[in-house]
Amino acid sequence: MRGLWPARWGVLVALAGCGPGGAYSYDGYVMEGYFPFDGERSWEFISTDTTVGRKIVSTLDSTPEDGASHTIYTITSTRECLDVDPDCKGTELLRDVRWSADQTDGVLIHSWDEGGTNTTFDPPLQLALPRMAVGETAETQTNGVTYTSTFQAITDCPVQWTDAWTECVQLVVDDGGAGTAPAGTWFAVSGYNVVAFQLTGDTGQWELLFATYVEGE
């Protein structure tokens, strides 16, 4: 596991691979650094609801889409068995989510494909502005729903992998009660991307159990 250079008030640091990227200036935190899509990456999440017999394994497709107006990457998530459920069999496809992150348009979710329903956000749903201060919001009207993403806090990271991460961005996405993905609470840490989340309808919070990163060429 690589070390992190946490964001500090009034300090800017360079972006590089799994390194720093969540620095703060007087314009806000650089949100792109919390959502890296470089190299080969995977994440394993376990629910705080101990009755859930599966973990979520998410894998980045390291090749971006061609011809898109943004550099879009797909993260595919599956459900895999835990030892606590002896009746669990095989691996189940959970969802495909298409993301982008840059310093021009911030962090965007372009589509959410789950349970046989593919929802394309046009315009893309803005999870975060290019730079944000705590308390700031990003609003997107798309597919007849108004999404408001609030930068709730910089907080300790609710993960099971390590207790050393103390500077996660916490983003709360409200869809006005529509009950759609990706409404819920998201946590991301500089250099590692999403490390915890709880979507509307989840019975527990999904927390990072393990992650891998192989630097790209």
C-alpha positions as a printed Julia matrix, in Angstrom:
217×3 Matrix{Float64}:
   0.0     0.0     0.0
   1.48    3.33   -1.0
   1.57    6.24    1.39
  -0.54    9.35    0.95
   0.45   13.0     1.09
  -2.71   14.49    2.61
  -4.23   17.8     1.58
  -3.27   20.75    3.75
  -4.77   24.22    4.07
  -3.21   26.67    1.65
  -0.77   24.15    0.16
  -0.71   22.87   -3.4
   0.95   19.61   -4.36
   1.45   17.92   -7.74
  -0.72   15.18   -9.16
   0.96   11.87   -9.94
  -0.47    8.35  -10.06
  -1.42    7.17   -6.59
   0.3    10.16   -5.07
  -1.07   13.52   -3.95
  -3.86   15.39   -5.66
  -6.33   16.55   -3.02
  -4.55   19.79   -2.15
  -6.37   22.88   -0.94
  -5.98   26.38   -2.28
  -8.16   29.36   -1.49
 -10.36   28.27   -4.4
 -11.06   24.91   -2.74
  -9.85   21.33   -2.88
  -8.76   19.95   -6.26
 -11.35   17.19   -6.57
  -9.75   15.42   -9.53
  -7.0    14.15   -7.23
  -9.51   12.2    -5.16
 -10.81   10.35   -8.23
  -7.78    8.97  -10.15
  -8.33    6.61  -13.08
  -4.72    5.98  -14.11
  -3.02    2.58  -14.2
  -4.63   -0.71  -13.24
  -6.87   -0.45  -10.19
  -9.24   -2.59   -8.19
 -11.1    -2.16   -4.9
 -12.81   -4.6    -2.52
 -15.61   -3.38   -0.26
 -17.35   -5.07    2.66
 -20.64   -3.99    4.21
 -21.04   -2.88    7.81
 -24.25   -4.94    7.7
 -22.79   -8.28    8.78
 -25.78  -10.19    7.38
 -24.63   -9.35    3.84
 -22.85  -12.48    2.62
 -21.03  -10.93   -0.31
 -18.33   -8.35   -0.87
 -18.22   -5.92   -3.79
 -15.19   -6.09   -6.06
 -14.75   -3.14   -8.43
 -12.29   -3.15  -11.34
 -11.2    -0.25  -13.52
 -11.05   -0.66  -17.29
  -7.79    1.21  -17.77
  -8.53    2.01  -21.43
 -10.65    5.16  -21.8
 -13.41    5.45  -24.37
 -12.48    6.76  -27.8
 -14.12    9.83  -29.29
 -15.85   11.06  -26.15
 -15.86   14.73  -25.15
 -14.43   13.64  -21.8
 -11.88   10.97  -20.92
 -14.36    8.38  -19.68
 -13.46    5.23  -17.78
 -15.69    2.3   -16.83
 -15.62    0.67  -13.4
 -17.25   -2.77  -13.3
 -18.46   -4.08   -9.94
 -19.31   -7.66   -9.04
 -20.61   -9.38   -5.93
 -18.35  -12.15   -4.65
 -18.87  -14.62   -1.81
 -17.65  -14.21    1.75
 -16.84  -17.15    4.0
 -19.7   -16.2     6.34
 -22.29  -17.44    3.83
 -21.77  -21.16    3.03
 -24.73  -21.11    0.64
 -23.26  -18.36   -1.54
 -22.34  -19.56   -5.03
 -20.38  -17.88   -7.81
 -19.91  -14.25   -8.82
 -22.7   -11.87   -9.78
 -22.42   -8.79  -11.97
 -23.59   -5.78   -9.98
 -23.08   -2.66  -12.09
 -21.03   -0.75  -14.66
 -20.47    2.95  -13.99
 -18.82    5.35  -16.45
 -16.77    8.14  -14.84
 -14.55   11.07  -15.74
 -12.53   13.5   -13.65
 -10.55   16.54  -14.74
  -9.76   20.08  -13.65
 -12.12   21.6   -16.24
 -15.44   19.89  -15.51
 -14.77   18.18  -12.18
 -15.96   14.66  -11.36
 -18.77   13.39  -13.58
 -20.85   10.22  -13.7
 -21.91    9.58  -17.3
 -23.97    6.42  -16.9
 -25.07    3.81  -14.37
 -25.9     0.29  -15.63
 -27.39   -1.99  -12.97
 -30.05   -4.69  -12.8
 -30.74   -4.59  -16.52
 -31.36   -0.84  -16.52
 -28.82    1.43  -18.19
 -29.26    5.04  -17.15
 -27.32    7.55  -19.23
 -27.01   10.99  -17.66
 -27.34   13.72  -20.28
 -25.91   16.06  -19.16
 -23.56   14.01  -16.96
 -24.24   14.03  -13.24
 -21.69   16.23  -11.5
 -20.48   14.56   -8.33
 -17.96   17.33   -7.68
 -16.91   20.69   -9.12
 -13.29   21.06  -10.29
 -12.51   22.74   -6.96
 -14.75   22.69   -3.91
 -14.71   24.06   -0.37
 -16.49   22.28    2.46
 -20.19   23.16    2.35
 -20.19   23.89   -1.38
 -22.67   22.15   -3.69
 -22.85   20.98   -7.3
 -26.3    20.77   -8.88
 -27.26   18.8   -11.98
 -30.65   18.61  -13.69
 -30.66   15.45  -15.77
 -33.26   12.86  -16.81
 -35.98   14.82  -15.02
 -34.22   14.65  -11.65
 -32.34   17.4    -9.8
 -29.22   16.05   -8.11
 -27.45   18.11   -5.46
 -24.0    16.94   -4.41
 -22.74   18.56   -1.2
 -19.12   18.56   -0.06
 -20.05   17.64    3.49
 -16.67   17.4     5.2
 -13.03   16.42    5.26
 -13.1    13.5     7.66
 -11.45   10.28    8.8
 -11.91    7.61    6.15
 -14.42    4.92    7.18
 -12.4     2.0     5.81
 -11.39   -1.38    7.2
  -8.06   -1.56    5.38
  -6.22    1.03    7.46
  -6.83    3.51   10.26
  -4.16    5.89    8.95
  -6.34    7.82    6.48
  -7.69   10.98    8.1
  -8.54   13.19    5.11
 -11.37   11.75    3.05
 -13.74   14.02    1.17
 -17.33   13.21    2.09
 -19.88   13.93   -0.64
 -23.63   13.57   -0.07
 -25.77   13.22   -3.19
 -29.46   14.09   -2.84
 -31.95   13.32   -5.61
 -34.98   14.94   -4.0
 -36.39   11.6    -2.91
 -36.46   10.05   -6.38
 -34.62    6.97   -5.08
 -32.13    6.79   -7.93
 -28.45    5.93   -8.09
 -26.04    7.44   -7.22
 -27.92    9.17   -4.4
 -26.25    8.51   -1.06
 -23.0     9.24    0.73
 -19.56    8.85   -0.85
 -16.04    8.98    0.61
 -12.85    9.32   -1.46
  -9.21    9.7    -0.47
  -6.44   11.35   -2.45
  -4.8     8.92   -4.84
  -7.16    5.96   -4.25
 -10.6     7.08   -5.5
 -13.81    5.95   -3.74
 -13.08    4.11   -0.48
 -16.54    3.97    1.11
 -20.14    4.58    0.08
 -23.73    3.99    1.09
 -26.38    4.36   -1.58
 -30.08    4.88   -0.99
 -31.5     1.5    -0.03
 -28.2     0.0     1.16
 -28.58   -1.66    4.57
 -25.01   -0.82    5.56
 -22.05    1.26    4.5
 -19.61   -0.34    2.05
 -16.05    0.14    3.3
 -12.71   -0.54    1.62
 -11.24   -3.9     2.57
  -8.37   -3.98    0.07
  -7.16   -2.16   -3.03
  -4.6    -2.72   -5.76
  -2.78   -0.32   -8.02
  -0.3    -1.0   -10.83
   1.2     2.08  -12.44
   0.44    2.46  -16.14
   3.1     2.66  -18.81
